[in-house]
Amino acid sequence: MLTIYHVPVCPFCQRLEIVLTLKGLHDQVHFDIVDITQPRPLWLLEKTHGTTAMPVLETSDGRIIKESLVIMQYLEDLLPARPVRRADPYERALENMLVRMEGEFTEAGFKYLLNQDPAQRQACHDRMLMQFARINEFLMTHAPERTFLFDEFGWAEAVFTPLLMRFWFLEYYEDFVLPDAPAYARVAAWRAACVSHPAVQQVTREQIIKSYYDASKGYGNGKMVPGRSVSTFTFAPDWRARPMPPRDKYGHNASDAELGLL
Ligand SMILES: N[C@@H](CCC(=O)N[C@@H](CS)C(=O)NCC(=O)O)C(=O)O
């Protein structure tokens, strides 16, 4: 039995859930939930040599694998039934080329959310748009007539969809929308198909928006906003019981009470 230590709302952890769901093997892996608003337990830090980022995979004989893209590939290699990756070398290279864009895409989206300087807003916005335009161009070159990169939701989609979903927080907190223009039409169609796929329904828009409120105030990864006592990444109270947070991230800091955290 494999164990994955994970944070339910973390996009990198969701990648693994998606791969396992596509393989029909989600039930065969034990998911151990980690609360990143609390210090990591000592037994977990011992396993990870003091590093704290999730996800972490532990094999049945206690070996540790880190980094979501590496764990995804391990699951694909270990559980070859219902492969998610393309078998053809050129098609696999195309998957890899698209996946290589995920780092800058992720960074642009999170920097935009975390930014607290109104003077940087336009630059963050333009940078995010440029990232979408790059993906649009890639898909127009290699898959102009399809919805996904290939016929079905596959490897590259499993990598990107958790981020496409997280970036709903940019719509909410930054009014970021993709322009209705040819430079974004292909990526907009891809995004719509990705986020509505049955294999990616582990998290909801509401859960993401409520959980990432503190990150919209500049405090990511479960860090505490000064003056508050509970992080919006907490499990209790459950996100479902909390109101939608204020949308103006450049405005006042909402209190624990206003966020329904008490
Ligand atoms: N590059 C890593 C990123 C993992 C990551 O940043 N995880 C976040 C949760 S979204 C985390 O665990 N943050 C808490 C920490 O780093 O202590 C991966 O792809 O696995």
PDB file of C-alpha atoms and ligand atoms in Angstrom:
ATOM      1  CA  MET A   1       0.000   0.000   0.000  1.00  0.00           C
ATOM      2  CA  LEU A   2       1.295   3.440  -0.922  1.00  0.00           C
ATOM      3  CA  THR A   3       0.739   6.440   1.328  1.00  0.00           C
ATOM      4  CA  ILE A   4       0.512  10.001   0.047  1.00  0.00           C
ATOM      5  CA  TYR A   5       0.815  12.779   2.619  1.00  0.00           C
ATOM      6  CA  HIS A   6      -1.164  15.622   1.198  1.00  0.00           C
ATOM      7  CA  VAL A   7      -3.046  18.885   1.654  1.00  0.00           C
ATOM      8  CA  PRO A   8      -6.517  18.541   0.110  1.00  0.00           C
ATOM      9  CA  VAL A   9      -6.624  22.033  -1.456  1.00  0.00           C
ATOM     10  CA  CYS A  10      -3.004  21.929  -2.724  1.00  0.00           C
ATOM     11  CA  PRO A  11      -2.776  21.905  -6.537  1.00  0.00           C
ATOM     12  CA  PHE A  12       0.362  19.761  -6.565  1.00  0.00           C
ATOM     13  CA  CYS A  13      -1.343  17.122  -4.425  1.00  0.00           C
ATOM     14  CA  GLN A  14      -4.408  17.192  -6.667  1.00  0.00           C
ATOM     15  CA  ARG A  15      -2.245  16.176  -9.624  1.00  0.00           C
ATOM     16  CA  LEU A  16      -1.731  12.797  -7.953  1.00  0.00           C
ATOM     17  CA  GLU A  17      -5.409  12.377  -7.200  1.00  0.00           C
ATOM     18  CA  ILE A  18      -6.196  13.092 -10.842  1.00  0.00           C
ATOM     19  CA  VAL A  19      -3.710  10.535 -12.162  1.00  0.00           C
ATOM     20  CA  LEU A  20      -5.028   7.885  -9.769  1.00  0.00           C
ATOM     21  CA  THR A  21      -8.642   8.723 -10.660  1.00  0.00           C
ATOM     22  CA  LEU A  22      -7.858   8.423 -14.389  1.00  0.00           C
ATOM     23  CA  LYS A  23      -6.349   5.013 -13.649  1.00  0.00           C
ATOM     24  CA  GLY A  24      -9.325   4.012 -11.483  1.00  0.00           C
ATOM     25  CA  LEU A  25      -6.904   3.372  -8.603  1.00  0.00           C
ATOM     26  CA  HIS A  26      -7.652   6.207  -6.175  1.00  0.00           C
ATOM     27  CA  ASP A  27      -8.884   3.733  -3.544  1.00  0.00           C
ATOM     28  CA  GLN A  28      -5.658   1.761  -3.608  1.00  0.00           C
ATOM     29  CA  VAL A  29      -3.562   4.580  -2.189  1.00  0.00           C
ATOM     30  CA  HIS A  30      -3.878   5.781   1.386  1.00  0.00           C
ATOM     31  CA  PHE A  31      -4.154   9.582   1.529  1.00  0.00           C
ATOM     32  CA  ASP A  32      -2.951  10.963   4.844  1.00  0.00           C
ATOM     33  CA  ILE A  33      -4.101  14.544   5.320  1.00  0.00           C
ATOM     34  CA  VAL A  34      -1.581  17.100   6.609  1.00  0.00           C
ATOM     35  CA  ASP A  35      -2.693  20.377   8.197  1.00  0.00           C
ATOM     36  CA  ILE A  36      -0.207  22.963   6.891  1.00  0.00           C
ATOM     37  CA  THR A  37      -1.473  25.560   9.363  1.00  0.00           C
ATOM     38  CA  GLN A  38       0.233  23.531  12.110  1.00  0.00           C
ATOM     39  CA  PRO A  39       3.925  22.642  12.508  1.00  0.00           C
ATOM     40  CA  ARG A  40       4.646  19.320  10.786  1.00  0.00           C
ATOM     41  CA  PRO A  41       4.754  16.356  13.185  1.00  0.00           C
ATOM     42  CA  LEU A  42       8.254  15.172  14.024  1.00  0.00           C
ATOM     43  CA  TRP A  43       7.700  11.704  12.519  1.00  0.00           C
ATOM     44  CA  LEU A  44       6.856  13.317   9.162  1.00  0.00           C
ATOM     45  CA  LEU A  45       9.859  15.682   9.283  1.00  0.00           C
ATOM     46  CA  GLU A  46      12.069  12.660   9.922  1.00  0.00           C
ATOM     47  CA  LYS A  47      10.758  11.004   6.785  1.00  0.00           C
ATOM     48  CA  THR A  48      11.300  14.153   4.673  1.00  0.00           C
ATOM     49  CA  HIS A  49      14.676  15.143   6.194  1.00  0.00           C
ATOM     50  CA  GLY A  50      13.184  18.324   7.562  1.00  0.00           C
ATOM     51  CA  THR A  51      11.533  19.529   4.348  1.00  0.00           C
ATOM     52  CA  THR A  52       7.907  20.572   4.654  1.00  0.00           C
ATOM     53  CA  ALA A  53       6.316  20.806   1.176  1.00  0.00           C
ATOM     54  CA  MET A  54       3.563  18.345   0.257  1.00  0.00           C
ATOM     55  CA  PRO A  55       2.845  16.035  -1.498  1.00  0.00           C
ATOM     56  CA  VAL A  56       5.102  13.279  -0.193  1.00  0.00           C
ATOM     57  CA  LEU A  57       4.754   9.658  -1.264  1.00  0.00           C
ATOM     58  CA  GLU A  58       5.846   6.805   0.990  1.00  0.00           C
ATOM     59  CA  THR A  59       6.278   3.385  -0.578  1.00  0.00           C
ATOM     60  CA  SER A  60       5.102   0.268   1.261  1.00  0.00           C
ATOM     61  CA  ASP A  61       8.670  -0.311   2.451  1.00  0.00           C
ATOM     62  CA  GLY A  62       9.128   3.221   3.756  1.00  0.00           C
ATOM     63  CA  ARG A  63      10.987   4.946   0.918  1.00  0.00           C
ATOM     64  CA  ILE A  64      10.130   8.580   0.284  1.00  0.00           C
ATOM     65  CA  ILE A  65       9.471  10.370  -3.023  1.00  0.00           C
ATOM     66  CA  LYS A  66       8.886  14.109  -3.308  1.00  0.00           C
ATOM     67  CA  GLU A  67       7.843  16.615  -6.025  1.00  0.00           C
ATOM     68  CA  SER A  68       4.446  16.175  -7.657  1.00  0.00           C
ATOM     69  CA  LEU A  69       5.752  15.702 -11.223  1.00  0.00           C
ATOM     70  CA  VAL A  70       8.184  13.036 -10.030  1.00  0.00           C
ATOM     71  CA  ILE A  71       5.473  11.268  -8.004  1.00  0.00           C
ATOM     72  CA  MET A  72       3.093  11.399 -10.980  1.00  0.00           C
ATOM     73  CA  GLN A  73       5.678   9.637 -13.135  1.00  0.00           C
ATOM     74  CA  TYR A  74       6.362   7.094 -10.380  1.00  0.00           C
ATOM     75  CA  LEU A  75       2.651   6.256 -10.178  1.00  0.00           C
ATOM     76  CA  GLU A  76       2.504   5.976 -13.968  1.00  0.00           C
ATOM     77  CA  ASP A  77       5.512   3.616 -13.998  1.00  0.00           C
ATOM     78  CA  LEU A  78       4.406   1.583 -10.990  1.00  0.00           C
ATOM     79  CA  LEU A  79       0.767   1.238 -12.052  1.00  0.00           C
ATOM     80  CA  PRO A  80       0.994   0.797 -15.826  1.00  0.00           C
ATOM     81  CA  ALA A  81      -2.597  -0.326 -16.333  1.00  0.00           C
ATOM     82  CA  ARG A  82      -4.616   2.433 -18.022  1.00  0.00           C
ATOM     83  CA  PRO A  83      -1.597   4.592 -18.906  1.00  0.00           C
ATOM     84  CA  VAL A  84      -2.187   8.328 -18.752  1.00  0.00           C
ATOM     85  CA  ARG A  85       0.920   9.239 -20.787  1.00  0.00           C
ATOM     86  CA  ARG A  86       1.134   8.890 -24.555  1.00  0.00           C
ATOM     87  CA  ALA A  87       3.107   5.870 -25.743  1.00  0.00           C
ATOM     88  CA  ASP A  88       4.459   7.413 -28.952  1.00  0.00           C
ATOM     89  CA  PRO A  89       7.844   9.136 -28.361  1.00  0.00           C
ATOM     90  CA  TYR A  90       6.976  12.276 -30.338  1.00  0.00           C
ATOM     91  CA  GLU A  91       3.601  12.619 -28.638  1.00  0.00           C
ATOM     92  CA  ARG A  92       5.300  12.156 -25.291  1.00  0.00           C
ATOM     93  CA  ALA A  93       7.757  14.900 -26.219  1.00  0.00           C
ATOM     94  CA  LEU A  94       4.806  17.202 -26.911  1.00  0.00           C
ATOM     95  CA  GLU A  95       3.399  16.393 -23.473  1.00  0.00           C
ATOM     96  CA  ASN A  96       6.785  17.199 -21.974  1.00  0.00           C
ATOM     97  CA  MET A  97       7.041  20.482 -23.878  1.00  0.00           C
ATOM     98  CA  LEU A  98       3.695  21.640 -22.538  1.00  0.00           C
ATOM     99  CA  VAL A  99       4.516  20.424 -19.026  1.00  0.00           C
ATOM    100  CA  ARG A 100       7.749  22.442 -19.142  1.00  0.00           C
ATOM    101  CA  MET A 101       5.577  25.575 -19.195  1.00  0.00           C
ATOM    102  CA  GLU A 102       3.912  24.797 -15.873  1.00  0.00           C
ATOM    103  CA  GLY A 103       6.612  26.340 -13.663  1.00  0.00           C
ATOM    104  CA  GLU A 104       6.342  29.858 -15.055  1.00  0.00           C
ATOM    105  CA  PHE A 105       2.576  29.554 -15.308  1.00  0.00           C
ATOM    106  CA  THR A 106       2.321  28.556 -11.645  1.00  0.00           C
ATOM    107  CA  GLU A 107       4.698  31.273 -10.536  1.00  0.00           C
ATOM    108  CA  ALA A 108       2.832  33.986 -12.460  1.00  0.00           C
ATOM    109  CA  GLY A 109      -0.512  32.990 -10.905  1.00  0.00           C
ATOM    110  CA  PHE A 110       0.702  32.727  -7.325  1.00  0.00           C
ATOM    111  CA  LYS A 111       2.785  35.925  -7.497  1.00  0.00           C
ATOM    112  CA  TYR A 112      -0.305  37.735  -8.798  1.00  0.00           C
ATOM    113  CA  LEU A 113      -2.428  36.445  -5.917  1.00  0.00           C
ATOM    114  CA  LEU A 114       0.232  37.193  -3.288  1.00  0.00           C
ATOM    115  CA  ASN A 115       1.041  40.673  -4.626  1.00  0.00           C
ATOM    116  CA  GLN A 116       0.067  43.437  -2.209  1.00  0.00           C
ATOM    117  CA  ASP A 117       1.346  46.431  -4.191  1.00  0.00           C
ATOM    118  CA  PRO A 118      -1.406  48.065  -6.281  1.00  0.00           C
ATOM    119  CA  ALA A 119       1.333  49.545  -8.509  1.00  0.00           C
ATOM    120  CA  GLN A 120       2.363  46.008  -9.527  1.00  0.00           C
ATOM    121  CA  ARG A 121      -1.156  44.863 -10.402  1.00  0.00           C
ATOM    122  CA  GLN A 122      -0.980  45.627 -14.104  1.00  0.00           C
ATOM    123  CA  ALA A 123       2.399  43.934 -14.472  1.00  0.00           C
ATOM    124  CA  CYS A 124       1.080  40.818 -12.697  1.00  0.00           C
ATOM    125  CA  HIS A 125      -1.993  40.839 -14.925  1.00  0.00           C
ATOM    126  CA  ASP A 126       0.057  41.189 -18.118  1.00  0.00           C
ATOM    127  CA  ARG A 127       2.436  38.447 -17.051  1.00  0.00           C
ATOM    128  CA  MET A 128      -0.455  36.074 -16.409  1.00  0.00           C
ATOM    129  CA  LEU A 129      -2.000  36.885 -19.785  1.00  0.00           C
ATOM    130  CA  MET A 130       1.333  36.229 -21.464  1.00  0.00           C
ATOM    131  CA  GLN A 131       1.413  32.776 -19.874  1.00  0.00           C
ATOM    132  CA  PHE A 132      -2.054  31.962 -21.186  1.00  0.00           C
ATOM    133  CA  ALA A 133      -1.064  33.285 -24.624  1.00  0.00           C
ATOM    134  CA  ARG A 134       1.977  30.971 -24.684  1.00  0.00           C
ATOM    135  CA  ILE A 135      -0.180  27.939 -23.977  1.00  0.00           C
ATOM    136  CA  ASN A 136      -2.705  29.121 -26.543  1.00  0.00           C
ATOM    137  CA  GLU A 137       0.019  29.265 -29.154  1.00  0.00           C
ATOM    138  CA  PHE A 138       1.304  25.822 -28.232  1.00  0.00           C
ATOM    139  CA  LEU A 139      -2.149  24.275 -28.494  1.00  0.00           C
ATOM    140  CA  MET A 140      -2.823  26.102 -31.788  1.00  0.00           C
ATOM    141  CA  THR A 141       0.401  24.669 -33.189  1.00  0.00           C
ATOM    142  CA  HIS A 142       0.016  21.093 -31.989  1.00  0.00           C
ATOM    143  CA  ALA A 143      -3.695  20.522 -31.428  1.00  0.00           C
ATOM    144  CA  PRO A 144      -5.678  23.183 -33.260  1.00  0.00           C
ATOM    145  CA  GLU A 145      -8.679  20.955 -33.960  1.00  0.00           C
ATOM    146  CA  ARG A 146      -8.883  19.019 -30.710  1.00  0.00           C
ATOM    147  CA  THR A 147     -10.125  19.992 -27.250  1.00  0.00           C
ATOM    148  CA  PHE A 148      -7.266  18.494 -25.260  1.00  0.00           C
ATOM    149  CA  LEU A 149      -3.644  18.142 -26.381  1.00  0.00           C
ATOM    150  CA  PHE A 150      -4.612  14.673 -27.645  1.00  0.00           C
ATOM    151  CA  ASP A 151      -7.958  12.924 -27.981  1.00  0.00           C
ATOM    152  CA  GLU A 152      -8.578  12.640 -24.259  1.00  0.00           C
ATOM    153  CA  PHE A 153      -7.773  14.434 -21.040  1.00  0.00           C
ATOM    154  CA  GLY A 154      -4.196  13.236 -20.458  1.00  0.00           C
ATOM    155  CA  TRP A 155      -0.833  13.891 -18.836  1.00  0.00           C
ATOM    156  CA  ALA A 156      -0.426  17.588 -19.558  1.00  0.00           C
ATOM    157  CA  GLU A 157      -4.022  18.217 -18.501  1.00  0.00           C
ATOM    158  CA  ALA A 158      -3.414  16.377 -15.198  1.00  0.00           C
ATOM    159  CA  VAL A 159      -0.425  18.696 -14.583  1.00  0.00           C
ATOM    160  CA  PHE A 160      -2.184  21.959 -15.453  1.00  0.00           C
ATOM    161  CA  THR A 161      -5.799  21.504 -14.381  1.00  0.00           C
ATOM    162  CA  PRO A 162      -5.179  21.941 -10.636  1.00  0.00           C
ATOM    163  CA  LEU A 163      -3.612  25.327 -11.456  1.00  0.00           C
ATOM    164  CA  LEU A 164      -6.329  26.317 -13.909  1.00  0.00           C
ATOM    165  CA  MET A 165      -8.742  25.649 -11.036  1.00  0.00           C
ATOM    166  CA  ARG A 166      -6.656  27.469  -8.396  1.00  0.00           C
ATOM    167  CA  PHE A 167      -6.514  30.521 -10.637  1.00  0.00           C
ATOM    168  CA  TRP A 168     -10.240  30.966 -10.054  1.00  0.00           C
ATOM    169  CA  PHE A 169      -8.863  32.929  -7.104  1.00  0.00           C
ATOM    170  CA  LEU A 170      -7.565  35.497  -9.605  1.00  0.00           C
ATOM    171  CA  GLU A 171     -11.065  35.997 -11.030  1.00  0.00           C
ATOM    172  CA  TYR A 172     -12.399  36.504  -7.528  1.00  0.00           C
ATOM    173  CA  TYR A 173      -9.661  38.604  -5.911  1.00  0.00           C
ATOM    174  CA  GLU A 174      -8.218  40.377  -8.971  1.00  0.00           C
ATOM    175  CA  ASP A 175     -11.112  40.428 -11.484  1.00  0.00           C
ATOM    176  CA  PHE A 176      -8.774  38.614 -13.849  1.00  0.00           C
ATOM    177  CA  VAL A 177     -10.581  37.307 -16.942  1.00  0.00           C
ATOM    178  CA  LEU A 178      -9.190  35.994 -20.196  1.00  0.00           C
ATOM    179  CA  PRO A 179     -10.028  38.486 -22.969  1.00  0.00           C
ATOM    180  CA  ASP A 180     -12.508  37.252 -25.566  1.00  0.00           C
ATOM    181  CA  ALA A 181      -9.860  37.383 -28.317  1.00  0.00           C
ATOM    182  CA  PRO A 182      -8.224  34.929 -30.747  1.00  0.00           C
ATOM    183  CA  ALA A 183      -4.967  34.965 -28.764  1.00  0.00           C
ATOM    184  CA  TYR A 184      -6.786  33.200 -25.896  1.00  0.00           C
ATOM    185  CA  ALA A 185      -9.656  31.315 -27.561  1.00  0.00           C
ATOM    186  CA  ARG A 186      -7.876  27.973 -27.810  1.00  0.00           C
ATOM    187  CA  VAL A 187      -6.576  28.039 -24.237  1.00  0.00           C
ATOM    188  CA  ALA A 188      -9.992  29.180 -22.975  1.00  0.00           C
ATOM    189  CA  ALA A 189     -11.643  26.145 -24.599  1.00  0.00           C
ATOM    190  CA  TRP A 190      -8.927  23.876 -23.182  1.00  0.00           C
ATOM    191  CA  ARG A 191      -9.359  25.344 -19.720  1.00  0.00           C
ATOM    192  CA  ALA A 192     -13.154  24.940 -19.827  1.00  0.00           C
ATOM    193  CA  ALA A 193     -12.847  21.271 -20.819  1.00  0.00           C
ATOM    194  CA  CYS A 194     -10.108  20.600 -18.244  1.00  0.00           C
ATOM    195  CA  VAL A 195     -11.875  22.067 -15.214  1.00  0.00           C
ATOM    196  CA  SER A 196     -15.162  20.310 -15.970  1.00  0.00           C
ATOM    197  CA  HIS A 197     -13.627  16.852 -16.478  1.00  0.00           C
ATOM    198  CA  PRO A 198     -15.023  14.198 -14.094  1.00  0.00           C
ATOM    199  CA  ALA A 199     -11.524  13.183 -12.908  1.00  0.00           C
ATOM    200  CA  VAL A 200     -10.730  16.635 -11.426  1.00  0.00           C
ATOM    201  CA  GLN A 201     -13.664  17.201  -9.108  1.00  0.00           C
ATOM    202  CA  GLN A 202     -11.701  16.748  -5.850  1.00  0.00           C
ATOM    203  CA  VAL A 203     -12.000  20.474  -5.011  1.00  0.00           C
ATOM    204  CA  THR A 204     -14.521  23.215  -5.728  1.00  0.00           C
ATOM    205  CA  ARG A 205     -14.272  26.868  -6.695  1.00  0.00           C
ATOM    206  CA  GLU A 206     -15.821  27.910  -3.389  1.00  0.00           C
ATOM    207  CA  GLN A 207     -13.317  25.826  -1.404  1.00  0.00           C
ATOM    208  CA  ILE A 208     -10.404  27.332  -3.329  1.00  0.00           C
ATOM    209  CA  ILE A 209     -11.581  30.927  -2.930  1.00  0.00           C
ATOM    210  CA  LYS A 210     -12.213  30.582   0.794  1.00  0.00           C
ATOM    211  CA  SER A 211      -8.976  28.684   1.470  1.00  0.00           C
ATOM    212  CA  TYR A 212      -6.753  31.141  -0.418  1.00  0.00           C
ATOM    213  CA  TYR A 213      -8.050  34.323   1.213  1.00  0.00           C
ATOM    214  CA  ASP A 214      -4.923  34.609   3.374  1.00  0.00           C
ATOM    215  CA  ALA A 215      -2.714  34.106   0.321  1.00  0.00           C
ATOM    216  CA  SER A 216      -4.591  36.969  -1.373  1.00  0.00           C
ATOM    217  CA  LYS A 217      -3.403  39.086   1.587  1.00  0.00           C
ATOM    218  CA  GLY A 218       0.191  38.003   0.988  1.00  0.00           C
ATOM    219  CA  TYR A 219       0.346  35.087   3.450  1.00  0.00           C
ATOM    220  CA  GLY A 220       0.619  31.835   1.502  1.00  0.00           C
ATOM    221  CA  ASN A 221       1.150  28.233   2.567  1.00  0.00           C
ATOM    222  CA  GLY A 222      -0.901  28.396   5.762  1.00  0.00           C
ATOM    223  CA  LYS A 223       1.069  31.358   7.222  1.00  0.00           C
ATOM    224  CA  MET A 224      -0.844  33.475   9.700  1.00  0.00           C
ATOM    225  CA  VAL A 225      -1.975  37.003   8.774  1.00  0.00           C
ATOM    226  CA  PRO A 226      -0.962  39.373  11.634  1.00  0.00           C
ATOM    227  CA  GLY A 227      -3.867  40.081  13.960  1.00  0.00           C
ATOM    228  CA  ARG A 228      -5.596  36.797  13.180  1.00  0.00           C
ATOM    229  CA  SER A 229      -5.608  33.510  15.075  1.00  0.00           C
ATOM    230  CA  VAL A 230      -6.931  31.007  12.524  1.00  0.00           C
ATOM    231  CA  SER A 231      -5.666  30.489   8.961  1.00  0.00           C
ATOM    232  CA  THR A 232      -8.133  30.246   6.052  1.00  0.00           C
ATOM    233  CA  PHE A 233      -6.319  26.977   5.211  1.00  0.00           C
ATOM    234  CA  THR A 234      -7.708  25.447   8.420  1.00  0.00           C
ATOM    235  CA  PHE A 235      -9.935  22.341   8.387  1.00  0.00           C
ATOM    236  CA  ALA A 236     -12.057  23.583  11.291  1.00  0.00           C
ATOM    237  CA  PRO A 237     -14.399  25.323  10.811  1.00  0.00           C
ATOM    238  CA  ASP A 238     -14.932  23.556   7.505  1.00  0.00           C
ATOM    239  CA  TRP A 239     -14.855  25.826   4.428  1.00  0.00           C
ATOM    240  CA  ARG A 240     -18.514  24.954   3.673  1.00  0.00           C
ATOM    241  CA  ALA A 241     -19.645  26.602   6.888  1.00  0.00           C
ATOM    242  CA  ARG A 242     -17.762  29.854   6.182  1.00  0.00           C
ATOM    243  CA  PRO A 243     -19.040  32.903   4.244  1.00  0.00           C
ATOM    244  CA  MET A 244     -17.402  34.015   0.994  1.00  0.00           C
ATOM    245  CA  PRO A 245     -14.489  36.318   1.921  1.00  0.00           C
ATOM    246  CA  PRO A 246     -14.361  40.016   0.931  1.00  0.00           C
ATOM    247  CA  ARG A 247     -13.173  40.326  -2.674  1.00  0.00           C
ATOM    248  CA  ASP A 248     -11.144  43.524  -2.290  1.00  0.00           C
ATOM    249  CA  LYS A 249      -7.743  42.124  -1.363  1.00  0.00           C
ATOM    250  CA  TYR A 250      -6.251  45.638  -1.299  1.00  0.00           C
ATOM    251  CA  GLY A 251      -8.843  46.714   1.268  1.00  0.00           C
ATOM    252  CA  HIS A 252      -9.090  45.957   4.995  1.00  0.00           C
ATOM    253  CA  ASN A 253      -7.860  42.708   6.551  1.00  0.00           C
ATOM    254  CA  ALA A 254     -10.934  40.620   7.360  1.00  0.00           C
ATOM    255  CA  SER A 255     -11.059  39.346  10.942  1.00  0.00           C
ATOM    256  CA  ASP A 256     -11.352  35.704  12.024  1.00  0.00           C
ATOM    257  CA  ALA A 257     -15.038  36.397  12.816  1.00  0.00           C
ATOM    258  CA  GLU A 258     -15.751  37.984   9.412  1.00  0.00           C
ATOM    259  CA  LEU A 259     -14.207  34.957   7.702  1.00  0.00           C
ATOM    260  CA  GLY A 260     -16.305  32.555   9.807  1.00  0.00           C
ATOM    261  CA  LEU A 261     -13.194  31.063  11.395  1.00  0.00           C
ATOM    262  CA  LEU A 262     -14.215  31.223  15.083  1.00  0.00           C
TER     263      LEU A 262
HETATM  264  N1  LIG B   1       7.234  21.730  -6.397  1.00  0.00           N
HETATM  265  C1  LIG B   1       6.439  21.098  -5.365  1.00  0.00           C
HETATM  266  C2  LIG B   1       5.547  22.147  -4.715  1.00  0.00           C
HETATM  267  C3  LIG B   1       4.811  21.640  -3.503  1.00  0.00           C
HETATM  268  C4  LIG B   1       4.202  22.757  -2.666  1.00  0.00           C
HETATM  269  O1  LIG B   1       4.531  23.943  -2.796  1.00  0.00           O
HETATM  270  N2  LIG B   1       3.288  22.379  -1.750  1.00  0.00           N
HETATM  271  C5  LIG B   1       2.698  23.343  -0.825  1.00  0.00           C
HETATM  272  C6  LIG B   1       1.194  23.159  -0.723  1.00  0.00           C
HETATM  273  S1  LIG B   1       0.372  23.814  -2.139  1.00  0.00           S
HETATM  274  C7  LIG B   1       3.188  23.104   0.579  1.00  0.00           C
HETATM  275  O2  LIG B   1       3.285  21.986   1.040  1.00  0.00           O
HETATM  276  N3  LIG B   1       3.475  24.191   1.279  1.00  0.00           N
HETATM  277  C8  LIG B   1       3.862  24.146   2.663  1.00  0.00           C
HETATM  278  C9  LIG B   1       5.341  24.104   2.840  1.00  0.00           C
HETATM  279  O3  LIG B   1       6.089  24.220   1.871  1.00  0.00           O
HETATM  280  O4  LIG B   1       5.736  23.991   4.000  1.00  0.00           O
HETATM  281  C10 LIG B   1       5.634  19.957  -5.985  1.00  0.00           C
HETATM  282  O5  LIG B   1       5.282  20.062  -7.165  1.00  0.00           O
HETATM  283  O6  LIG B   1       5.383  18.948  -5.312  1.00  0.00           O
END
